[in-house]
Amino acid sequence: MFKKITSLFTAITFFAVTSFGFSASAQTPIVVKLSHVVAENTPKGLASLKFKELAEKKLPGKVQVQVFPSSQLFGDAKELEALLLNDVQIINPSLSKFNRYTKKISVFDLPFLFKDAKAAASFQKSKEGQALLKSMEDKGLIGLAYWHNGMKHFSTNKDFRVPADVKGLKFRIQPSDVYESFIKSIGGSAQKMAFAEVYQGLQTGVVDGQENTFSNIYSQKFHEVQKTIVETNHGILDYMVVVNAKWWNSLPADIKKGLSEAMAEATIYNNQIGQQKNDEARKLIVDSGKAKVVKITDAQLAEWRKAVAPVYAQFEKDIGADLIKAAQSHSLKK
Ligand code: LMR
């Protein structure tokens, strides 16, 4: 009996140490794995490294942050599951990748909802935006912060300007039902695909086009296998930094405080560099002479907006009319 109790105790202790990894002595730092899918020289890649630097400075010898870029540890398909299993402690997926956990967050995917990245950031800071950070707690996920990348643009392997030109083309999308409907509304077909597979998908012609920010297009070399990038500014690519709620809530108070402070500072840093990294990448793409970068006229933009109207009607119930209205109000601000 005693033996049974002892082994049960050992098993529980082992579970606590291996699952949550912070029961070690003062000499053994808590290892915090942070995994993401983009390159290091991007707004998210650089902010992840900044978080590591700040956290280790604030908690010397107490934490070790290991950053894994470019889907090296987990790609899109696995990272949320891995977080819930505590195989990784922090991830920062794009807002389009939480589709399975909450419908409300799809508000960020509605086409042409935000007039620019500032409007999206303003909504994120609002009461409704902040509430979305907490909207997945019942699924075991806590949002610590929003991080920015920037506005997205369409690219394809042909010359195009308006929806009529992309009719019948196949586009890679993130795992978002709103995007699936969006692509249908412009006459294309959509294929959900992990970020790490997009370059090859474009190169081999499995898909004809994709939509992303300049920083992702440049760092993944999509411009080398695409003909035209049209500056549609049709949606925001931002991120939610999320942690496993059980892991986070069981951290010692000083560790939680240090990590929260490091996150707040890394978030400020991320917000400062987002626009700059995208501007730099745009210039590098133009200078490369590979894909042609074209601006869109007001009349062409009106064609895009007209085409996507049914997407709003389709998702209004899932997302909530009030939430959509609240998000839209930030684009009306001067
Ligand atoms: C994508 O899948 O296109 C993006 O979400 C990648 C990223 O994390 O920026």
mmCIF file of C-alpha atoms and ligand atoms in Angstrom:
data_model
loop_
_atom_site.group_PDB
_atom_site.id
_atom_site.type_symbol
_atom_site.label_atom_id
_atom_site.label_comp_id
_atom_site.label_asym_id
_atom_site.label_seq_id
_atom_site.Cartn_x
_atom_site.Cartn_y
_atom_site.Cartn_z
ATOM 1 C CA MET A 1 0.000 0.000 0.000
ATOM 2 C CA PHE A 2 2.773 2.391 1.105
ATOM 3 C CA LYS A 3 4.685 1.482 -2.031
ATOM 4 C CA LYS A 4 1.627 2.259 -4.131
ATOM 5 C CA ILE A 5 1.180 5.681 -2.489
ATOM 6 C CA THR A 6 4.884 6.454 -2.934
ATOM 7 C CA SER A 7 4.846 5.568 -6.590
ATOM 8 C CA LEU A 8 1.677 7.587 -7.094
ATOM 9 C CA PHE A 9 3.399 10.541 -5.416
ATOM 10 C CA THR A 10 6.475 10.068 -7.618
ATOM 11 C CA ALA A 11 4.285 9.912 -10.696
ATOM 12 C CA ILE A 12 2.461 13.128 -9.740
ATOM 13 C CA THR A 13 5.746 14.918 -9.018
ATOM 14 C CA PHE A 14 7.197 13.683 -12.307
ATOM 15 C CA PHE A 15 4.098 14.930 -14.129
ATOM 16 C CA ALA A 16 4.329 18.344 -12.447
ATOM 17 C CA VAL A 17 8.014 18.707 -13.291
ATOM 18 C CA THR A 18 7.846 17.427 -16.846
ATOM 19 C CA SER A 19 4.540 19.012 -17.770
ATOM 20 C CA PHE A 20 5.028 22.414 -16.302
ATOM 21 C CA GLY A 21 8.779 22.384 -15.949
ATOM 22 C CA PHE A 22 9.157 25.024 -13.225
ATOM 23 C CA SER A 23 9.450 22.923 -10.082
ATOM 24 C CA ALA A 24 13.184 22.745 -10.448
ATOM 25 C CA SER A 25 15.515 24.281 -7.914
ATOM 26 C CA ALA A 26 16.754 27.879 -8.037
ATOM 27 C CA GLN A 27 19.872 26.738 -9.946
ATOM 28 C CA THR A 28 17.942 25.151 -12.783
ATOM 29 C CA PRO A 29 16.334 27.735 -15.041
ATOM 30 C CA ILE A 30 12.799 27.172 -16.239
ATOM 31 C CA VAL A 31 12.936 26.447 -19.951
ATOM 32 C CA VAL A 32 10.358 28.380 -21.946
ATOM 33 C CA LYS A 33 10.086 27.246 -25.556
ATOM 34 C CA LEU A 34 8.728 29.791 -28.010
ATOM 35 C CA SER A 35 7.922 28.482 -31.468
ATOM 36 C CA HIS A 36 6.841 30.340 -34.588
ATOM 37 C CA VAL A 37 6.639 29.803 -38.335
ATOM 38 C CA VAL A 38 8.265 32.879 -39.896
ATOM 39 C CA ALA A 39 11.862 33.878 -40.609
ATOM 40 C CA GLU A 40 13.934 35.663 -37.948
ATOM 41 C CA ASN A 41 14.255 38.940 -39.824
ATOM 42 C CA THR A 42 10.522 39.728 -39.687
ATOM 43 C CA PRO A 43 8.419 41.673 -37.148
ATOM 44 C CA LYS A 44 7.420 38.478 -35.324
ATOM 45 C CA GLY A 45 10.849 36.835 -35.588
ATOM 46 C CA LEU A 46 12.657 39.875 -34.194
ATOM 47 C CA ALA A 47 10.110 40.493 -31.418
ATOM 48 C CA SER A 48 10.412 36.851 -30.338
ATOM 49 C CA LEU A 49 14.186 37.302 -29.972
ATOM 50 C CA LYS A 50 13.616 40.583 -28.115
ATOM 51 C CA PHE A 51 11.292 38.777 -25.697
ATOM 52 C CA LYS A 52 14.016 36.187 -25.024
ATOM 53 C CA GLU A 53 16.598 38.916 -24.391
ATOM 54 C CA LEU A 54 14.303 40.851 -22.030
ATOM 55 C CA ALA A 55 12.991 37.824 -20.131
ATOM 56 C CA GLU A 56 16.476 36.444 -19.479
ATOM 57 C CA LYS A 57 17.672 39.894 -18.381
ATOM 58 C CA LYS A 58 14.761 40.373 -15.984
ATOM 59 C CA LEU A 59 14.974 36.842 -14.577
ATOM 60 C CA PRO A 60 18.709 36.051 -14.601
ATOM 61 C CA GLY A 61 19.388 32.358 -14.081
ATOM 62 C CA LYS A 62 15.682 31.746 -13.518
ATOM 63 C CA VAL A 63 14.418 31.320 -17.054
ATOM 64 C CA GLN A 64 15.896 30.258 -20.338
ATOM 65 C CA VAL A 65 13.837 31.162 -23.395
ATOM 66 C CA GLN A 66 14.465 29.000 -26.449
ATOM 67 C CA VAL A 67 13.158 30.510 -29.678
ATOM 68 C CA PHE A 68 12.455 28.195 -32.635
ATOM 69 C CA PRO A 69 11.739 30.108 -35.900
ATOM 70 C CA SER A 70 10.615 28.907 -39.348
ATOM 71 C CA SER A 71 8.383 26.003 -38.202
ATOM 72 C CA GLN A 72 11.544 24.232 -36.916
ATOM 73 C CA LEU A 73 9.816 22.937 -33.793
ATOM 74 C CA PHE A 74 6.143 23.027 -34.798
ATOM 75 C CA GLY A 75 4.434 24.222 -37.968
ATOM 76 C CA ASP A 76 0.927 25.579 -38.400
ATOM 77 C CA ALA A 77 -0.753 22.210 -38.242
ATOM 78 C CA LYS A 78 0.653 21.232 -34.854
ATOM 79 C CA GLU A 79 1.554 24.327 -32.861
ATOM 80 C CA LEU A 80 -1.755 24.913 -31.073
ATOM 81 C CA GLU A 81 -2.102 21.258 -30.144
ATOM 82 C CA ALA A 82 1.519 21.234 -28.946
ATOM 83 C CA LEU A 83 0.844 24.265 -26.761
ATOM 84 C CA LEU A 84 -2.129 22.567 -25.139
ATOM 85 C CA LEU A 85 0.063 19.506 -24.487
ATOM 86 C CA ASN A 86 2.713 21.813 -22.982
ATOM 87 C CA ASP A 87 5.304 20.660 -25.534
ATOM 88 C CA VAL A 88 5.883 24.353 -26.206
ATOM 89 C CA GLN A 89 5.067 27.185 -23.805
ATOM 90 C CA ILE A 90 4.537 30.254 -25.991
ATOM 91 C CA ILE A 91 3.368 30.562 -29.590
ATOM 92 C CA ASN A 92 2.232 33.550 -31.621
ATOM 93 C CA PRO A 93 0.060 32.389 -34.524
ATOM 94 C CA SER A 94 -1.685 34.771 -36.856
ATOM 95 C CA LEU A 95 -5.234 35.698 -35.870
ATOM 96 C CA SER A 96 -6.536 33.585 -38.777
ATOM 97 C CA LYS A 97 -5.265 30.392 -37.161
ATOM 98 C CA PHE A 98 -7.617 30.320 -34.142
ATOM 99 C CA ASN A 99 -10.623 29.430 -36.242
ATOM 100 C CA ARG A 100 -11.091 26.093 -34.453
ATOM 101 C CA TYR A 101 -11.100 27.703 -31.012
ATOM 102 C CA THR A 102 -13.344 30.724 -31.467
ATOM 103 C CA LYS A 103 -15.498 32.082 -34.265
ATOM 104 C CA LYS A 104 -15.389 35.637 -32.910
ATOM 105 C CA ILE A 105 -11.736 36.154 -33.672
ATOM 106 C CA SER A 106 -12.595 35.733 -37.373
ATOM 107 C CA VAL A 107 -13.665 39.369 -37.256
ATOM 108 C CA PHE A 108 -10.022 40.160 -38.092
ATOM 109 C CA ASP A 109 -10.359 38.174 -41.337
ATOM 110 C CA LEU A 110 -13.293 40.098 -42.796
ATOM 111 C CA PRO A 111 -12.072 41.574 -46.081
ATOM 112 C CA PHE A 112 -11.409 45.323 -46.198
ATOM 113 C CA LEU A 113 -12.661 45.752 -42.630
ATOM 114 C CA PHE A 114 -9.683 47.817 -41.451
ATOM 115 C CA LYS A 115 -8.601 50.754 -43.564
ATOM 116 C CA ASP A 116 -5.024 50.317 -42.335
ATOM 117 C CA ALA A 117 -2.855 48.672 -39.694
ATOM 118 C CA LYS A 118 -3.467 51.566 -37.287
ATOM 119 C CA ALA A 119 -7.220 50.939 -37.312
ATOM 120 C CA ALA A 120 -6.624 47.263 -36.505
ATOM 121 C CA ALA A 121 -4.275 48.204 -33.644
ATOM 122 C CA SER A 122 -6.819 50.666 -32.300
ATOM 123 C CA PHE A 123 -9.514 47.949 -32.277
ATOM 124 C CA GLN A 124 -7.127 45.547 -30.524
ATOM 125 C CA LYS A 125 -6.644 48.095 -27.732
ATOM 126 C CA SER A 126 -10.392 48.625 -27.283
ATOM 127 C CA LYS A 127 -12.599 46.845 -24.736
ATOM 128 C CA GLU A 128 -13.836 44.425 -27.423
ATOM 129 C CA GLY A 129 -10.339 43.718 -28.733
ATOM 130 C CA GLN A 130 -8.976 43.066 -25.249
ATOM 131 C CA ALA A 131 -11.892 40.730 -24.487
ATOM 132 C CA LEU A 132 -10.866 38.577 -27.464
ATOM 133 C CA LEU A 133 -7.524 37.905 -25.747
ATOM 134 C CA LYS A 134 -9.510 36.130 -23.040
ATOM 135 C CA SER A 135 -12.071 34.500 -25.300
ATOM 136 C CA MET A 136 -10.328 31.098 -25.470
ATOM 137 C CA GLU A 137 -9.672 30.551 -21.772
ATOM 138 C CA ASP A 138 -12.296 27.819 -21.639
ATOM 139 C CA LYS A 139 -10.218 26.002 -24.294
ATOM 140 C CA GLY A 140 -7.059 26.361 -22.192
ATOM 141 C CA LEU A 141 -5.524 29.300 -24.090
ATOM 142 C CA ILE A 142 -4.687 32.740 -22.684
ATOM 143 C CA GLY A 143 -3.812 35.594 -25.013
ATOM 144 C CA LEU A 144 -1.012 37.732 -23.575
ATOM 145 C CA ALA A 145 -0.705 40.315 -26.353
ATOM 146 C CA TYR A 146 -1.383 41.244 -29.935
ATOM 147 C CA TRP A 147 1.656 41.561 -32.157
ATOM 148 C CA HIS A 148 1.635 43.252 -35.537
ATOM 149 C CA ASN A 149 2.925 42.398 -38.929
ATOM 150 C CA GLY A 150 0.954 44.578 -41.347
ATOM 151 C CA MET A 151 -1.511 44.790 -44.200
ATOM 152 C CA LYS A 152 -1.717 41.940 -46.702
ATOM 153 C CA HIS A 153 -1.667 41.965 -50.478
ATOM 154 C CA PHE A 154 -2.551 39.439 -53.164
ATOM 155 C CA SER A 155 0.017 37.910 -55.481
ATOM 156 C CA THR A 156 -0.456 35.528 -58.411
ATOM 157 C CA ASN A 157 1.467 33.970 -61.260
ATOM 158 C CA LYS A 158 -0.296 36.195 -63.787
ATOM 159 C CA ASP A 159 -0.931 39.864 -64.344
ATOM 160 C CA PHE A 160 -4.083 41.011 -62.546
ATOM 161 C CA ARG A 161 -5.809 43.987 -60.965
ATOM 162 C CA VAL A 162 -9.421 43.143 -60.156
ATOM 163 C CA PRO A 163 -11.421 40.046 -59.131
ATOM 164 C CA ALA A 164 -12.469 39.366 -62.747
ATOM 165 C CA ASP A 165 -8.774 38.801 -63.587
ATOM 166 C CA VAL A 166 -8.284 36.101 -60.939
ATOM 167 C CA LYS A 167 -11.366 34.073 -61.789
ATOM 168 C CA GLY A 168 -10.575 30.369 -61.657
ATOM 169 C CA LEU A 169 -7.190 30.801 -59.962
ATOM 170 C CA LYS A 170 -6.326 28.767 -56.894
ATOM 171 C CA PHE A 171 -5.097 30.612 -53.815
ATOM 172 C CA ARG A 172 -3.306 29.342 -50.758
ATOM 173 C CA ILE A 173 -5.072 30.533 -47.618
ATOM 174 C CA GLN A 174 -4.515 30.200 -43.904
ATOM 175 C CA PRO A 175 -6.955 27.881 -42.094
ATOM 176 C CA SER A 176 -9.756 30.440 -41.990
ATOM 177 C CA ASP A 177 -13.328 29.822 -43.097
ATOM 178 C CA VAL A 178 -13.789 33.535 -43.719
ATOM 179 C CA TYR A 179 -10.867 33.478 -46.156
ATOM 180 C CA GLU A 180 -12.306 30.442 -47.892
ATOM 181 C CA SER A 181 -15.503 32.359 -48.516
ATOM 182 C CA PHE A 182 -13.567 35.522 -49.410
ATOM 183 C CA ILE A 183 -11.659 33.710 -52.163
ATOM 184 C CA LYS A 184 -14.892 32.209 -53.478
ATOM 185 C CA SER A 185 -16.441 35.687 -53.560
ATOM 186 C CA ILE A 186 -13.705 36.895 -55.924
ATOM 187 C CA GLY A 187 -14.154 33.895 -58.210
ATOM 188 C CA GLY A 188 -11.115 31.873 -57.132
ATOM 189 C CA SER A 189 -10.742 28.587 -55.302
ATOM 190 C CA ALA A 190 -9.033 28.318 -51.937
ATOM 191 C CA GLN A 191 -6.633 25.769 -50.537
ATOM 192 C CA LYS A 192 -5.744 25.806 -46.846
ATOM 193 C CA MET A 193 -2.009 25.205 -46.585
ATOM 194 C CA ALA A 194 0.629 25.489 -43.863
ATOM 195 C CA PHE A 195 2.915 28.501 -44.182
ATOM 196 C CA ALA A 196 6.019 26.317 -44.541
ATOM 197 C CA GLU A 197 4.576 24.727 -47.689
ATOM 198 C CA VAL A 198 3.567 27.875 -49.552
ATOM 199 C CA TYR A 199 6.797 28.529 -51.468
ATOM 200 C CA GLN A 200 6.789 25.047 -52.928
ATOM 201 C CA GLY A 201 3.058 25.229 -53.593
ATOM 202 C CA LEU A 202 3.588 28.384 -55.642
ATOM 203 C CA GLN A 203 6.709 27.120 -57.359
ATOM 204 C CA THR A 204 5.159 23.858 -58.499
ATOM 205 C CA GLY A 205 1.852 25.434 -59.456
ATOM 206 C CA VAL A 206 -0.219 23.546 -56.862
ATOM 207 C CA VAL A 207 -1.597 27.023 -56.153
ATOM 208 C CA ASP A 208 -1.510 30.094 -58.410
ATOM 209 C CA GLY A 209 -1.444 32.764 -55.762
ATOM 210 C CA GLN A 210 -1.474 33.725 -52.132
ATOM 211 C CA GLU A 211 -1.993 36.740 -49.913
ATOM 212 C CA ASN A 212 0.480 38.043 -47.365
ATOM 213 C CA THR A 213 2.512 40.982 -46.096
ATOM 214 C CA PHE A 214 5.612 42.228 -47.893
ATOM 215 C CA SER A 215 7.824 41.013 -45.042
ATOM 216 C CA ASN A 216 6.536 37.453 -45.398
ATOM 217 C CA ILE A 217 6.559 37.583 -49.210
ATOM 218 C CA TYR A 218 10.180 38.736 -49.250
ATOM 219 C CA SER A 219 11.545 36.510 -46.479
ATOM 220 C CA GLN A 220 9.895 33.425 -48.015
ATOM 221 C CA LYS A 221 10.915 34.413 -51.568
ATOM 222 C CA PHE A 222 7.320 34.209 -52.825
ATOM 223 C CA HIS A 223 8.083 37.144 -55.142
ATOM 224 C CA GLU A 224 10.548 34.910 -57.018
ATOM 225 C CA VAL A 225 7.757 32.539 -58.043
ATOM 226 C CA GLN A 226 4.950 35.073 -58.582
ATOM 227 C CA LYS A 227 4.394 37.499 -61.431
ATOM 228 C CA THR A 228 2.374 40.286 -59.839
ATOM 229 C CA ILE A 229 1.743 41.608 -56.335
ATOM 230 C CA VAL A 230 -1.213 43.973 -56.184
ATOM 231 C CA GLU A 231 -1.313 46.256 -53.152
ATOM 232 C CA THR A 232 -4.825 45.363 -52.160
ATOM 233 C CA ASN A 233 -4.410 46.063 -48.414
ATOM 234 C CA HIS A 234 -7.397 43.752 -48.017
ATOM 235 C CA GLY A 235 -6.695 42.462 -44.537
ATOM 236 C CA ILE A 236 -4.470 42.587 -41.511
ATOM 237 C CA LEU A 237 -1.822 40.025 -40.614
ATOM 238 C CA ASP A 238 -1.479 40.315 -36.883
ATOM 239 C CA TYR A 239 -0.788 37.774 -34.190
ATOM 240 C CA MET A 240 -1.957 36.709 -30.776
ATOM 241 C CA VAL A 241 0.762 35.610 -28.393
ATOM 242 C CA VAL A 242 -0.800 32.721 -26.483
ATOM 243 C CA VAL A 243 0.154 30.501 -23.575
ATOM 244 C CA ASN A 244 -1.248 27.331 -22.103
ATOM 245 C CA ALA A 245 -3.518 28.621 -19.307
ATOM 246 C CA LYS A 246 -2.628 25.805 -16.900
ATOM 247 C CA TRP A 247 1.107 26.357 -17.353
ATOM 248 C CA TRP A 248 0.841 30.129 -17.087
ATOM 249 C CA ASN A 249 -1.355 30.081 -13.988
ATOM 250 C CA SER A 250 0.961 27.708 -12.177
ATOM 251 C CA LEU A 251 4.124 29.782 -12.644
ATOM 252 C CA PRO A 252 5.673 31.277 -9.486
ATOM 253 C CA ALA A 253 4.589 34.925 -9.051
ATOM 254 C CA ASP A 254 8.033 36.447 -9.700
ATOM 255 C CA ILE A 255 8.448 34.470 -12.938
ATOM 256 C CA LYS A 256 4.991 35.413 -14.162
ATOM 257 C CA LYS A 257 5.684 39.067 -13.392
ATOM 258 C CA GLY A 258 9.063 39.049 -15.177
ATOM 259 C CA LEU A 259 7.666 37.280 -18.234
ATOM 260 C CA SER A 260 4.654 39.647 -18.356
ATOM 261 C CA GLU A 261 6.952 42.677 -18.253
ATOM 262 C CA ALA A 262 9.207 41.220 -20.933
ATOM 263 C CA MET A 263 6.136 40.530 -23.071
ATOM 264 C CA ALA A 264 4.845 44.097 -22.652
ATOM 265 C CA GLU A 265 8.219 45.530 -23.723
ATOM 266 C CA ALA A 266 8.650 43.086 -26.624
ATOM 267 C CA THR A 267 5.161 44.067 -27.782
ATOM 268 C CA ILE A 268 6.120 47.746 -27.894
ATOM 269 C CA TYR A 269 9.245 46.819 -29.851
ATOM 270 C CA ASN A 270 7.218 44.683 -32.280
ATOM 271 C CA ASN A 271 4.809 47.548 -32.874
ATOM 272 C CA GLN A 272 7.681 49.896 -33.627
ATOM 273 C CA ILE A 273 9.283 47.697 -36.271
ATOM 274 C CA GLY A 274 6.240 46.218 -38.073
ATOM 275 C CA GLN A 275 5.757 48.994 -40.612
ATOM 276 C CA GLN A 276 9.485 49.525 -41.125
ATOM 277 C CA LYS A 277 10.162 45.838 -41.858
ATOM 278 C CA ASN A 278 7.333 45.761 -44.400
ATOM 279 C CA ASP A 279 8.510 48.957 -46.100
ATOM 280 C CA GLU A 280 12.034 47.548 -46.314
ATOM 281 C CA ALA A 281 10.760 44.269 -47.765
ATOM 282 C CA ARG A 282 8.601 46.089 -50.334
ATOM 283 C CA LYS A 283 11.632 48.019 -51.545
ATOM 284 C CA LEU A 284 13.758 44.875 -51.745
ATOM 285 C CA ILE A 285 11.063 43.148 -53.824
ATOM 286 C CA VAL A 286 10.776 46.113 -56.213
ATOM 287 C CA ASP A 287 14.575 46.349 -56.505
ATOM 288 C CA SER A 288 14.852 42.618 -57.212
ATOM 289 C CA GLY A 289 12.954 43.136 -60.470
ATOM 290 C CA LYS A 290 11.186 39.802 -59.966
ATOM 291 C CA ALA A 291 7.453 40.131 -59.211
ATOM 292 C CA LYS A 292 5.905 43.422 -60.310
ATOM 293 C CA VAL A 293 4.413 45.450 -57.422
ATOM 294 C CA VAL A 294 1.370 47.441 -58.530
ATOM 295 C CA LYS A 295 -0.883 49.925 -56.787
ATOM 296 C CA ILE A 296 -4.620 49.745 -57.127
ATOM 297 C CA THR A 297 -6.897 52.588 -58.267
ATOM 298 C CA ASP A 298 -10.021 53.643 -56.345
ATOM 299 C CA ALA A 299 -12.228 52.245 -59.095
ATOM 300 C CA GLN A 300 -10.423 48.869 -58.937
ATOM 301 C CA LEU A 301 -10.707 48.847 -55.156
ATOM 302 C CA ALA A 302 -14.445 49.428 -55.475
ATOM 303 C CA GLU A 303 -14.670 46.241 -57.574
ATOM 304 C CA TRP A 304 -12.959 44.226 -54.842
ATOM 305 C CA ARG A 305 -15.201 45.686 -52.148
ATOM 306 C CA LYS A 306 -18.328 44.953 -54.160
ATOM 307 C CA ALA A 307 -17.289 41.338 -54.739
ATOM 308 C CA VAL A 308 -16.728 40.565 -51.042
ATOM 309 C CA ALA A 309 -20.049 41.891 -49.701
ATOM 310 C CA PRO A 310 -21.594 38.372 -49.366
ATOM 311 C CA VAL A 311 -18.802 37.340 -46.969
ATOM 312 C CA TYR A 312 -20.091 39.771 -44.356
ATOM 313 C CA ALA A 313 -23.641 38.451 -44.623
ATOM 314 C CA GLN A 314 -22.417 34.865 -44.298
ATOM 315 C CA PHE A 315 -20.382 35.394 -41.117
ATOM 316 C CA GLU A 316 -22.381 38.071 -39.328
ATOM 317 C CA LYS A 317 -24.142 35.553 -37.093
ATOM 318 C CA ASP A 318 -20.992 33.633 -36.082
ATOM 319 C CA ILE A 319 -18.907 36.716 -35.379
ATOM 320 C CA GLY A 320 -21.688 38.966 -34.091
ATOM 321 C CA ALA A 321 -23.028 42.129 -35.724
ATOM 322 C CA ASP A 322 -22.029 44.246 -32.704
ATOM 323 C CA LEU A 323 -18.441 43.038 -32.789
ATOM 324 C CA ILE A 324 -18.199 43.750 -36.523
ATOM 325 C CA LYS A 325 -19.598 47.228 -35.985
ATOM 326 C CA ALA A 326 -17.202 47.873 -33.105
ATOM 327 C CA ALA A 327 -14.239 46.813 -35.265
ATOM 328 C CA GLN A 328 -15.415 48.911 -38.205
ATOM 329 C CA SER A 329 -15.702 52.027 -36.042
ATOM 330 C CA HIS A 330 -11.899 52.179 -35.739
ATOM 331 C CA SER A 331 -11.522 52.788 -39.452
ATOM 332 C CA LEU A 332 -13.734 55.856 -39.202
ATOM 333 C CA LYS A 333 -11.376 57.536 -36.715
ATOM 334 C CA LYS A 334 -9.154 60.276 -38.102
HETATM 335 C C1 LMR B 1 0.728 32.768 -42.947
HETATM 336 O O1 LMR B 1 0.449 31.590 -42.675
HETATM 337 O O2 LMR B 1 0.702 33.220 -44.093
HETATM 338 C C2 LMR B 1 1.143 33.693 -41.830
HETATM 339 O O3 LMR B 1 0.224 33.555 -40.798
HETATM 340 C C3 LMR B 1 2.508 33.367 -41.352
HETATM 341 C C4 LMR B 1 2.864 34.230 -40.168
HETATM 342 O O4 LMR B 1 2.914 33.712 -39.061
HETATM 343 O O5 LMR B 1 3.109 35.421 -40.400
#
